[in-house]
């Protein structure tokens, strides 16, 4: 599954130069590689897994409305002990609006799945996110910071979702006079299941390379 | 008897306090011609001289004076006064060099005397348009000269004091001649506004000036008004060309804030959980970008975009000014000359 994601991201990267001339400025396409760390704690113990994930994302900018979606997948391996290795699959789709130029408010569905030989543990978050952008070096480099909170969701019958929140901060660098951009970001989220009986914290650093969307 | 009647008529006419139709040159002329046709040459001579007594340009028009002179000359021929006839013909030739007696009215002896006088008189009549406008390069003042007989002449534009401005012609004239003036002096410079004269001197080998015809020329140089330069651009249109540093400080502050926020994510969101140390790299990159932004916007740093925008503004003004200067130069070159020609005045050299 990870190999497929890498191939997809590579294909996107290869196609990027060709797409650059064709993609309208209201469309953004990107490929992402990210480190993933999962820290899961229950009343009976904890486990730590980490790995890499790769994926793609895109956005349609109909100012002030923004529609964005993404998908990535990767494998998590235990850092210590012998928790079960698992694949991670994640996808999201958001509808956002920019009331002012520096603020993006969006909401939508965010899905995450842990795939093991025993089955798939799914998490569904209905989120609201708020993101602030801050130019640092003209329009060449911008910092951003985003916080989100799930106002509803699900985690299956066994792992009922109690709460979830997260945040992300990073730097977007645009190459002047071209549609290319890159993003370096750190993200973390915390999911509480079954009345605090299980807490999952996922964090990682991602590097995204994209075109368009300015 | 008839002569006495004519003399009496003149005396009565001169004595009358009011000047009615009976005393006008036209009436003298009409009665003089009648007397000539009735072969009453003495009365005709008296009446025709009465018709010519009015000064030229006065009540007697040139056509009337011409007619009076030719009848007077014919009258003197038949009275046997050849010298008086020649004198009248000479006045006639000087008045209108193109005049020829009507062969149907006057017998050959009259015509032959006229031709004799005409050939012996060296003079020209001048015809010039009362108003001439010289606008383009090919425009000219056209002066047509009609000679009584072939002779030498010189046509010179002079100032009122006689100082020459431009010699238009020096040479022979046969029957007629057309001379042109482009409104410029001998150096090629357009004449200034003022009063000039066209002097046409008929000459012979023996005498440099037999007769002079002076045509007053009023010169009006008309130039289009020049356009003012565009007003200087107000300072408010120009952007600052050097950074005041405010943007740099803001970039530094934003970078520091965003970097700190990234570092604060694990304790705030993750509840103090063990977080990836890679977040420090992200935080550092943000802070470094903020510092870069500060340096890029440091106080006094030239702002190329603003410098270029200001240069474009100045260049646009300069271009407009150049256009105005070019238009003004064109307008200065485009000066018109209006020449108002007066009535030619002939004078005999003593």
Coordinates of C-alpha atoms in Angstrom, one line a residue:
Chain A
X1 CA 0.0 0.0 0.0
X2 CA 2.9 2.3 0.8
X3 CA 4.5 1.5 -2.5
X4 CA 1.4 2.6 -4.3
X5 CA 1.3 5.9 -2.5
X6 CA 5.0 6.6 -3.3
X7 CA 4.4 5.8 -6.9
X8 CA 1.4 8.1 -6.9
X9 CA 3.3 10.9 -5.3
X10 CA 6.2 10.4 -7.7
X11 CA 3.9 10.5 -10.6
X12 CA 2.4 13.7 -9.4
X13 CA 5.9 15.2 -9.0
X14 CA 6.8 14.1 -12.5
X15 CA 3.7 15.5 -13.9
X16 CA 4.1 18.7 -12.0
X17 CA 6.3 20.5 -14.6
X18 CA 3.9 19.6 -17.4
X19 CA 0.9 20.6 -15.4
X20 CA 2.4 23.9 -14.4
X21 CA 1.5 25.5 -17.6
X22 CA -1.9 24.0 -17.7
X23 CA -3.2 24.2 -14.1
X24 CA -5.2 27.3 -13.6
X25 CA -4.3 29.5 -10.7
X26 CA -7.4 28.6 -8.9
X27 CA -6.3 25.0 -8.6
X28 CA -3.6 23.6 -6.4
X29 CA -2.1 20.1 -6.6
X30 CA 0.6 18.7 -4.4
X31 CA 2.4 15.6 -3.3
X32 CA 3.3 15.0 0.3
X33 CA 5.7 12.9 2.3
X34 CA 5.3 12.9 6.1
X35 CA 6.8 11.2 9.1
X36 CA 4.1 9.6 11.3
X37 CA 4.4 8.9 15.0
X38 CA 1.5 7.2 16.9
X39 CA 1.5 7.2 20.6
X40 CA -1.4 5.2 22.0
X41 CA -2.1 4.9 25.7
X42 CA -4.7 2.8 27.4
X43 CA -5.4 1.9 31.0
X44 CA -3.5 -1.3 30.4
X45 CA -0.4 0.1 28.7
X46 CA 1.0 2.1 25.8
X47 CA 2.4 1.6 22.4
X48 CA 4.6 3.7 20.1
X49 CA 4.8 3.3 16.4
X50 CA 6.3 5.4 13.7
X51 CA 6.8 5.4 9.9
X52 CA 6.3 7.3 6.8
X53 CA 3.3 8.2 4.7
X54 CA 2.9 9.6 1.3
X55 CA 0.0 11.1 -0.5
X56 CA -1.6 13.8 -2.6
X57 CA -3.8 16.7 -2.0
X58 CA -5.6 19.3 -4.0
X59 CA -7.6 22.4 -3.6
X60 CA -10.0 24.4 -5.7
X61 CA -9.9 28.1 -4.8
X62 CA -13.1 29.9 -5.7
X63 CA -12.3 33.0 -3.7
X64 CA -13.4 33.4 -1.0
X65 CA -14.5 29.8 -1.0
X66 CA -11.9 27.0 -0.9
X67 CA -12.6 23.3 -1.4
X68 CA -9.7 21.0 -0.5
X69 CA -9.2 17.3 -0.2
X70 CA -6.3 14.9 0.4
X71 CA -5.3 11.4 0.8
X72 CA -2.2 9.6 2.1
X73 CA -1.2 6.2 3.4
X74 CA 1.8 4.7 5.0
X75 CA 3.1 2.0 7.4
X76 CA 3.7 2.3 11.1
X77 CA 6.2 0.0 12.8
X78 CA 6.7 -0.4 16.5
X79 CA 9.4 1.8 18.1
X80 CA 9.8 -0.7 20.9
X81 CA 8.1 -3.7 22.3
X82 CA 5.9 -5.6 20.1
X83 CA 2.8 -3.7 19.2
X84 CA 1.2 -4.8 16.0
X85 CA 2.5 -3.1 12.9
X86 CA -0.2 -1.4 10.9
X87 CA -0.8 0.5 7.8
X88 CA -2.2 4.0 8.1
X89 CA -4.7 5.4 5.6
X90 CA -5.9 8.9 5.9
X91 CA -8.2 11.2 3.9
X92 CA -10.1 14.4 4.2
X93 CA -12.3 16.8 2.4
X94 CA -13.0 20.3 3.6
X95 CA -15.1 23.3 2.5
X96 CA -13.6 26.5 3.6
X97 CA -14.0 30.3 3.4
X98 CA -11.7 33.2 3.8
X99 CA -13.5 36.0 5.6
X100 CA -10.3 38.0 5.6
X101 CA -7.2 37.4 3.6
X102 CA -5.1 36.0 6.4
X103 CA -7.8 33.7 7.9
X104 CA -9.2 30.5 6.5
X105 CA -12.1 28.7 8.3
X106 CA -13.0 25.3 7.0
X107 CA -14.9 22.3 8.0
X108 CA -15.5 18.8 6.8
X109 CA -14.8 15.1 7.2
X110 CA -11.5 13.6 8.2
X111 CA -11.0 9.9 8.1
X112 CA -8.2 7.8 9.4
X113 CA -7.8 4.0 9.4
X114 CA -5.4 1.7 11.0
X115 CA -5.2 -1.5 9.0
X116 CA -3.9 -4.6 10.6
X117 CA -4.2 -8.3 9.8
X118 CA -7.0 -8.5 12.4
X119 CA -9.0 -5.8 10.8
X120 CA -9.3 -2.0 10.3
X121 CA -9.8 0.5 13.1
X122 CA -11.5 3.6 11.7
X123 CA -11.7 7.1 13.0
X124 CA -14.1 9.6 11.5
X125 CA -13.9 13.2 12.5
X126 CA -16.3 16.0 11.6
X127 CA -14.0 18.9 12.1
X128 CA -13.9 22.7 12.2
X129 CA -10.5 24.2 11.5
X130 CA -9.2 27.8 11.7
X131 CA -6.0 28.7 10.0
X132 CA -4.1 32.0 10.1
X133 CA -1.5 32.9 7.4
X134 CA 1.3 35.4 8.0
X135 CA 3.7 36.7 5.3
X136 CA 7.3 36.7 6.4
X137 CA 9.3 37.5 3.2
X138 CA 6.9 39.3 1.0
X139 CA 4.8 36.6 -0.7
X140 CA 7.8 34.3 -1.0
X141 CA 7.6 32.8 2.5
X142 CA 4.6 32.6 4.6
X143 CA 4.0 31.0 8.0
X144 CA 0.7 29.5 9.0
X145 CA -0.8 28.0 12.1
X146 CA -4.0 26.0 12.2
X147 CA -6.1 24.5 15.1
X148 CA -9.0 22.2 14.7
X149 CA -11.5 20.4 16.8
X150 CA -13.9 17.6 16.0
X151 CA -17.4 18.4 16.9
X152 CA -18.6 14.9 16.0
X153 CA -17.2 11.7 14.9
X154 CA -17.1 7.9 15.2
X155 CA -14.6 5.2 16.0
X156 CA -16.7 2.1 15.7
X157 CA -18.7 0.2 18.3
X158 CA -15.7 -0.8 20.4
X159 CA -13.8 2.5 20.3
X160 CA -16.4 5.2 20.7
X161 CA -14.9 8.7 20.0
X162 CA -15.0 11.0 22.9
X163 CA -13.0 14.0 21.6
X164 CA -10.4 15.0 19.1
X165 CA -8.4 18.1 18.5
X166 CA -5.3 19.0 16.6
X167 CA -3.0 21.6 15.3
X168 CA -0.6 22.3 12.5
X169 CA 2.0 25.0 11.9
X170 CA 4.4 25.4 9.1
X171 CA 6.1 27.4 6.5
X172 CA 5.1 27.8 2.8
X173 CA 7.8 28.9 0.4
X174 CA 6.9 29.9 -3.1
X175 CA 9.3 30.2 -6.0
X176 CA 8.9 33.7 -7.4
X177 CA 7.5 34.0 -10.8
X178 CA 6.5 30.4 -10.9
X179 CA 3.5 28.4 -9.7
X180 CA 5.6 26.0 -7.6
X181 CA 5.6 26.0 -3.9
X182 CA 6.8 23.8 -1.0
X183 CA 5.5 23.4 2.5
X184 CA 7.2 22.2 5.7
X185 CA 4.8 21.6 8.5
X186 CA 4.5 20.0 11.9
X187 CA 1.2 18.5 12.9
X188 CA -0.2 16.8 16.0
X189 CA -3.6 15.6 17.0
X190 CA -5.1 13.9 20.0
X191 CA -8.0 11.5 20.0
X192 CA -9.7 10.3 23.1
X193 CA -11.8 7.2 22.9
X194 CA -14.1 5.3 25.3
X195 CA -14.3 7.9 28.0
X196 CA -10.6 8.5 28.3
X197 CA -9.8 4.8 28.3
X198 CA -7.7 5.2 25.2
X199 CA -5.8 8.2 24.0
X200 CA -4.1 8.4 20.6
X201 CA -1.6 11.1 19.7
X202 CA -0.4 11.3 16.1
X203 CA 2.2 13.8 15.1
X204 CA 4.7 14.2 12.4
X205 CA 6.6 16.5 10.1
X206 CA 5.5 16.7 6.4
X207 CA 7.1 18.1 3.3
X208 CA 4.8 19.0 0.5
X209 CA 5.6 20.1 -3.0
X210 CA 2.9 21.6 -5.1
X211 CA 1.9 23.9 -8.0
X212 CA -0.8 26.4 -8.4
X213 CA -3.2 27.9 -5.9
X214 CA -1.8 31.3 -5.6
Chain B
X1 CA -19.3 130.0 -78.7
X2 CA -19.3 126.5 -77.5
X3 CA -16.0 126.9 -75.7
X4 CA -17.5 129.9 -74.0
X5 CA -20.4 127.8 -72.9
X6 CA -18.1 125.1 -71.5
X7 CA -16.1 127.6 -69.6
X8 CA -19.3 129.1 -68.3
X9 CA -20.4 125.7 -67.2
X10 CA -17.2 125.1 -65.3
X11 CA -17.4 128.5 -63.6
X12 CA -21.0 127.9 -62.5
X13 CA -20.1 124.5 -61.3
X14 CA -17.2 125.7 -59.2
X15 CA -19.2 128.6 -57.8
X16 CA -22.0 126.4 -56.6
X17 CA -22.0 125.9 -52.8
X18 CA -23.6 122.4 -53.1
X19 CA -22.1 119.6 -55.1
X20 CA -24.9 117.8 -56.9
X21 CA -24.8 115.4 -59.8
X22 CA -24.1 118.1 -62.3
X23 CA -20.7 118.8 -60.6
X24 CA -19.4 115.3 -60.2
X25 CA -16.4 114.0 -62.3
X26 CA -18.8 111.5 -63.8
X27 CA -21.0 114.3 -65.1
X28 CA -18.0 116.2 -66.4
X29 CA -16.9 113.1 -68.2
X30 CA -20.3 112.4 -69.6
X31 CA -20.7 115.9 -70.9
X32 CA -17.0 115.9 -72.1
X33 CA -17.6 112.8 -74.1
X34 CA -20.8 114.3 -75.6
X35 CA -18.9 117.4 -76.6
X36 CA -16.1 115.2 -78.2
X37 CA -18.7 113.3 -80.1
X38 CA -20.3 116.6 -81.2
X39 CA -16.9 117.7 -82.4
X40 CA -16.9 120.5 -79.9
X41 CA -13.2 119.8 -78.9
X42 CA -12.7 123.0 -76.9
X43 CA -15.6 122.4 -74.7
X44 CA -14.7 118.7 -74.5
X45 CA -11.1 119.5 -73.4
X46 CA -12.4 121.8 -70.7
X47 CA -15.0 119.3 -69.4
X48 CA -12.6 116.3 -69.5
X49 CA -10.0 118.2 -67.6
X50 CA -12.7 119.0 -65.1
X51 CA -13.4 115.3 -64.8
X52 CA -9.7 114.7 -64.1
X53 CA -9.5 117.5 -61.6
X54 CA -10.5 115.2 -58.7
X55 CA -7.5 113.4 -57.1
X56 CA -7.0 109.7 -58.0
X57 CA -8.8 107.4 -55.7
X58 CA -11.3 110.0 -54.9
X59 CA -14.7 110.4 -56.5
X60 CA -13.4 109.5 -60.0
X61 CA -12.8 105.8 -60.2
X62 CA -9.8 104.6 -62.3
X63 CA -12.1 103.4 -65.1
X64 CA -13.5 106.9 -65.3
X65 CA -10.1 108.6 -65.2
X66 CA -8.9 106.2 -68.0
X67 CA -11.8 107.1 -70.1
X68 CA -11.4 110.8 -69.5
X69 CA -7.7 110.6 -70.3
X70 CA -8.2 108.8 -73.6
X71 CA -10.9 111.2 -74.7
X72 CA -8.8 114.1 -73.6
X73 CA -5.8 112.9 -75.6
X74 CA -8.0 112.3 -78.7
X75 CA -9.5 115.8 -78.2
X76 CA -6.0 117.3 -78.1
X77 CA -5.0 115.3 -81.2
X78 CA -7.9 116.9 -83.1
X79 CA -7.2 120.3 -81.6
X80 CA -3.7 119.9 -83.0
X81 CA -2.1 119.9 -79.6
X82 CA 0.1 116.9 -80.1
X83 CA 2.2 117.5 -76.9
X84 CA -0.9 117.9 -74.8
X85 CA -2.2 114.7 -76.3
X86 CA 1.0 112.9 -75.6
X87 CA 1.0 114.2 -72.0
X88 CA -2.6 112.8 -71.6
X89 CA -1.6 109.5 -73.1
X90 CA 1.4 109.3 -70.8
X91 CA -0.8 109.8 -67.8
X92 CA -3.0 107.1 -69.2
X93 CA -0.1 104.7 -69.7
X94 CA 1.1 105.3 -66.2
X95 CA -2.4 104.7 -64.8
X96 CA -2.9 101.4 -66.7
X97 CA -0.1 99.9 -68.7
X98 CA -2.4 97.4 -70.2
X99 CA -4.8 99.9 -71.6
X100 CA -5.3 100.0 -75.4
X101 CA -7.7 102.5 -77.1
X102 CA -10.7 101.0 -78.8
X103 CA -10.0 101.0 -82.5
X104 CA -13.7 101.2 -83.2
X105 CA -14.0 104.5 -81.4
X106 CA -10.7 106.3 -82.0
X107 CA -9.1 106.8 -85.4
X108 CA -5.7 105.4 -86.3
X109 CA -3.9 108.7 -85.7
X110 CA -5.1 108.6 -82.0
X111 CA -4.1 104.9 -81.6
X112 CA -0.7 105.4 -83.3
X113 CA 0.1 108.3 -81.0
X114 CA -0.9 106.2 -78.0
X115 CA 1.4 103.4 -79.1
X116 CA 4.2 105.9 -79.7
X117 CA 3.8 107.2 -76.2
X118 CA 3.4 103.8 -74.7
X119 CA 6.6 102.5 -76.3
X120 CA 8.5 105.5 -75.1
X121 CA 7.3 105.3 -71.6
X122 CA 9.0 102.8 -69.3
X123 CA 6.6 101.9 -66.5
X124 CA 4.7 99.0 -65.0
X125 CA 1.3 98.5 -63.5
X126 CA 1.3 96.3 -60.4
X127 CA -1.5 93.8 -59.5
X128 CA -1.2 92.1 -56.1
X129 CA -3.8 90.4 -54.0
X130 CA -4.9 92.5 -51.1
X131 CA -4.4 89.6 -48.6
X132 CA -2.0 86.7 -49.0
X133 CA -1.4 84.0 -46.4
X134 CA 1.8 82.0 -46.4
X135 CA 1.3 78.8 -44.5
X136 CA 3.1 76.0 -46.2
X137 CA 6.4 75.8 -47.9
X138 CA 5.1 76.4 -51.4
X139 CA 2.9 79.4 -50.6
X140 CA 4.0 82.7 -52.1
X141 CA 3.0 86.3 -52.5
X142 CA 2.2 86.7 -56.2
X143 CA 2.9 90.1 -57.8
X144 CA 2.0 90.6 -61.4
X145 CA 3.7 93.4 -63.4
X146 CA 2.4 94.7 -66.6
X147 CA 4.9 96.8 -68.6
X148 CA 4.1 99.6 -71.0
X149 CA 7.0 98.5 -73.0
X150 CA 10.1 96.3 -72.7
X151 CA 12.6 97.7 -70.2
X152 CA 14.7 96.9 -67.2
X153 CA 13.3 96.8 -63.7
X154 CA 14.2 95.8 -60.1
X155 CA 11.7 94.5 -57.6
X156 CA 12.9 94.7 -54.0
X157 CA 11.1 94.2 -50.7
X158 CA 12.4 96.9 -48.3
X159 CA 11.8 98.3 -44.9
X160 CA 10.0 101.6 -44.7
X161 CA 13.4 103.4 -44.5
X162 CA 14.5 101.8 -47.7
X163 CA 16.8 99.1 -46.3
X164 CA 16.6 96.1 -48.5
X165 CA 15.1 92.9 -47.2
X166 CA 15.0 90.7 -50.3
X167 CA 15.6 91.4 -53.9
X168 CA 12.8 89.5 -55.8
X169 CA 13.8 90.4 -59.4
X170 CA 16.3 92.3 -61.3
X171 CA 16.2 92.1 -65.1
X172 CA 14.1 92.8 -68.1
X173 CA 10.4 92.8 -68.5
X174 CA 8.6 92.4 -71.8
X175 CA 4.9 92.5 -71.7
X176 CA 4.3 91.2 -68.2
X177 CA 6.1 89.4 -65.4
X178 CA 5.0 87.5 -62.4
X179 CA 7.3 87.7 -59.4
X180 CA 6.9 85.7 -56.2
X181 CA 7.9 86.2 -52.6
X182 CA 7.9 83.5 -49.9
X183 CA 7.9 85.9 -47.0
X184 CA 11.5 85.4 -46.1
X185 CA 14.5 87.8 -46.2
X186 CA 17.7 87.2 -48.1
X187 CA 19.0 85.0 -45.2
X188 CA 15.9 82.7 -45.5
X189 CA 14.4 84.0 -42.2
X190 CA 10.7 84.6 -42.1
X191 CA 9.9 88.3 -42.0
X192 CA 8.8 89.7 -38.6
X193 CA 5.6 91.4 -38.1
X194 CA 5.7 95.0 -39.3
X195 CA 5.5 97.4 -42.2
X196 CA 7.5 96.6 -45.4
X197 CA 7.3 97.9 -48.9
X198 CA 7.6 96.3 -52.3
X199 CA 9.5 98.8 -54.5
X200 CA 9.5 98.2 -58.2
X201 CA 11.8 100.5 -60.1
X202 CA 11.7 100.8 -63.8
X203 CA 15.2 101.6 -65.1
X204 CA 17.1 102.5 -68.2
X205 CA 20.7 102.4 -69.0
X206 CA 20.9 106.1 -68.6
X207 CA 18.9 106.4 -65.4
X208 CA 18.8 103.9 -62.6
X209 CA 15.3 104.8 -61.7
X210 CA 12.8 106.2 -64.1
X211 CA 9.8 105.5 -62.1
X212 CA 9.1 103.9 -58.8
X213 CA 6.0 102.0 -57.8
X214 CA 5.7 101.4 -54.0
X215 CA 3.3 98.8 -52.6
X216 CA 3.0 99.0 -48.8
X217 CA 3.1 95.5 -47.3
X218 CA 1.8 94.9 -43.8
X219 CA 3.3 91.7 -42.4
X220 CA 1.6 89.8 -39.7
X221 CA 3.4 86.8 -38.3
X222 CA 0.8 84.5 -36.7
X223 CA 2.0 81.7 -34.5
X224 CA 0.0 79.1 -32.7
X225 CA 0.0 79.3 -28.9
X226 CA 2.4 76.8 -27.3
X227 CA 1.2 74.2 -24.9
X228 CA 2.3 74.3 -21.2
X229 CA 4.4 71.5 -19.9
X230 CA 2.4 68.9 -17.8
X231 CA 2.2 69.9 -14.2
X232 CA 4.9 68.4 -11.9
X233 CA 3.8 65.2 -10.3
X234 CA 2.9 65.6 -6.6
X235 CA 5.0 63.8 -4.1
X236 CA 2.0 61.9 -3.0
X237 CA 2.2 59.8 -6.2
X238 CA 5.6 58.5 -5.4
X239 CA 6.2 55.5 -3.2
X240 CA 8.9 55.4 -0.6
X241 CA 12.1 54.1 -2.2
X242 CA 13.7 52.9 1.0
X243 CA 12.2 50.7 3.7
X244 CA 11.3 52.3 7.0
X245 CA 11.8 49.0 8.7
X246 CA 8.2 48.6 9.9
X247 CA 7.5 45.6 7.7
X248 CA 10.7 43.9 8.8
X249 CA 9.8 44.1 12.4
X250 CA 6.4 42.7 11.7
X251 CA 7.9 39.8 9.8
X252 CA 10.3 39.1 12.6
X253 CA 7.4 39.2 15.1
X254 CA 5.2 37.0 13.0
X255 CA 8.0 34.5 12.5
X256 CA 8.7 34.3 16.2
X257 CA 5.1 34.0 17.0
X258 CA 4.5 31.2 14.5
X259 CA 7.7 29.4 15.6
X260 CA 6.6 29.5 19.2
X261 CA 3.1 28.3 18.3
X262 CA 4.6 25.3 16.6
X263 CA 6.7 24.5 19.7
X264 CA 3.6 25.0 21.8
X265 CA 1.5 22.5 19.9
X266 CA 2.5 19.3 21.7
X267 CA 1.7 20.7 25.2
X268 CA -1.4 22.5 24.1
X269 CA -2.9 19.9 21.8
X270 CA -1.1 16.7 22.8
X271 CA -1.4 17.3 26.5
X272 CA 2.4 17.3 27.0
X273 CA 2.9 14.0 25.2
X274 CA 6.3 13.0 23.9
X275 CA 6.4 14.8 20.5
X276 CA 8.5 14.5 17.5
X277 CA 11.7 16.5 17.8
X278 CA 11.4 17.3 14.1
X279 CA 9.1 20.1 15.1
X280 CA 12.1 22.1 16.2
X281 CA 13.3 22.0 12.6
X282 CA 9.9 23.4 11.4
X283 CA 9.9 26.0 14.2
X284 CA 13.5 27.0 13.3
X285 CA 12.7 27.3 9.7
X286 CA 9.8 29.6 10.5
X287 CA 11.9 31.7 12.8
X288 CA 14.7 31.9 10.2
X289 CA 12.2 33.0 7.6
X290 CA 11.0 35.7 9.9
X291 CA 14.6 36.9 10.4
X292 CA 15.1 36.8 6.7
X293 CA 12.0 38.9 6.3
X294 CA 13.3 41.4 8.9
X295 CA 16.6 41.6 7.0
X296 CA 14.9 42.0 3.7
X297 CA 12.8 44.9 5.1
X298 CA 15.5 46.4 7.3
X299 CA 15.4 50.2 7.6
X300 CA 17.0 52.1 4.7
X301 CA 17.0 49.1 2.4
X302 CA 16.2 50.1 -1.2
X303 CA 12.8 48.8 -2.3
X304 CA 13.3 47.8 -6.0
X305 CA 9.6 47.5 -6.8
X306 CA 8.9 51.1 -5.5
X307 CA 12.0 52.4 -7.2
X308 CA 10.8 50.9 -10.5
X309 CA 7.3 52.2 -10.0
X310 CA 8.6 55.7 -9.3
X311 CA 10.9 55.5 -12.3
X312 CA 8.0 54.5 -14.4
X313 CA 6.0 57.6 -13.1
X314 CA 8.9 59.9 -13.8
X315 CA 9.5 58.4 -17.3
X316 CA 5.8 58.8 -18.1
X317 CA 6.0 62.5 -17.1
X318 CA 9.1 62.9 -19.1
X319 CA 7.5 61.3 -22.1
X320 CA 4.5 63.6 -21.8
X321 CA 6.8 66.6 -21.5
X322 CA 8.8 65.5 -24.5
X323 CA 5.6 65.2 -26.5
X324 CA 4.6 68.7 -25.5
X325 CA 8.0 70.1 -26.4
X326 CA 7.8 68.4 -29.8
X327 CA 4.3 69.8 -30.3
X328 CA 5.5 73.2 -29.3
X329 CA 8.5 73.0 -31.7
X330 CA 6.1 72.0 -34.4
X331 CA 3.8 74.9 -33.6
X332 CA 6.7 77.3 -33.6
X333 CA 7.7 76.0 -37.0
X334 CA 4.2 76.2 -38.1
X335 CA 4.1 80.1 -38.0
X336 CA 1.9 81.7 -40.7
X337 CA 2.6 84.9 -42.4
X338 CA -0.2 87.1 -43.5
X339 CA 0.7 89.8 -46.0
X340 CA -1.7 92.7 -46.4
X341 CA -0.9 94.6 -49.6
X342 CA -1.8 98.3 -49.9
X343 CA -2.6 100.4 -52.9
X344 CA 0.4 100.8 -55.3
X345 CA 1.7 104.4 -55.4
X346 CA 3.8 105.5 -58.4
X347 CA 6.3 108.3 -58.3
X348 CA 8.2 109.8 -61.2
X349 CA 11.9 110.4 -60.7
X350 CA 12.8 114.0 -61.2

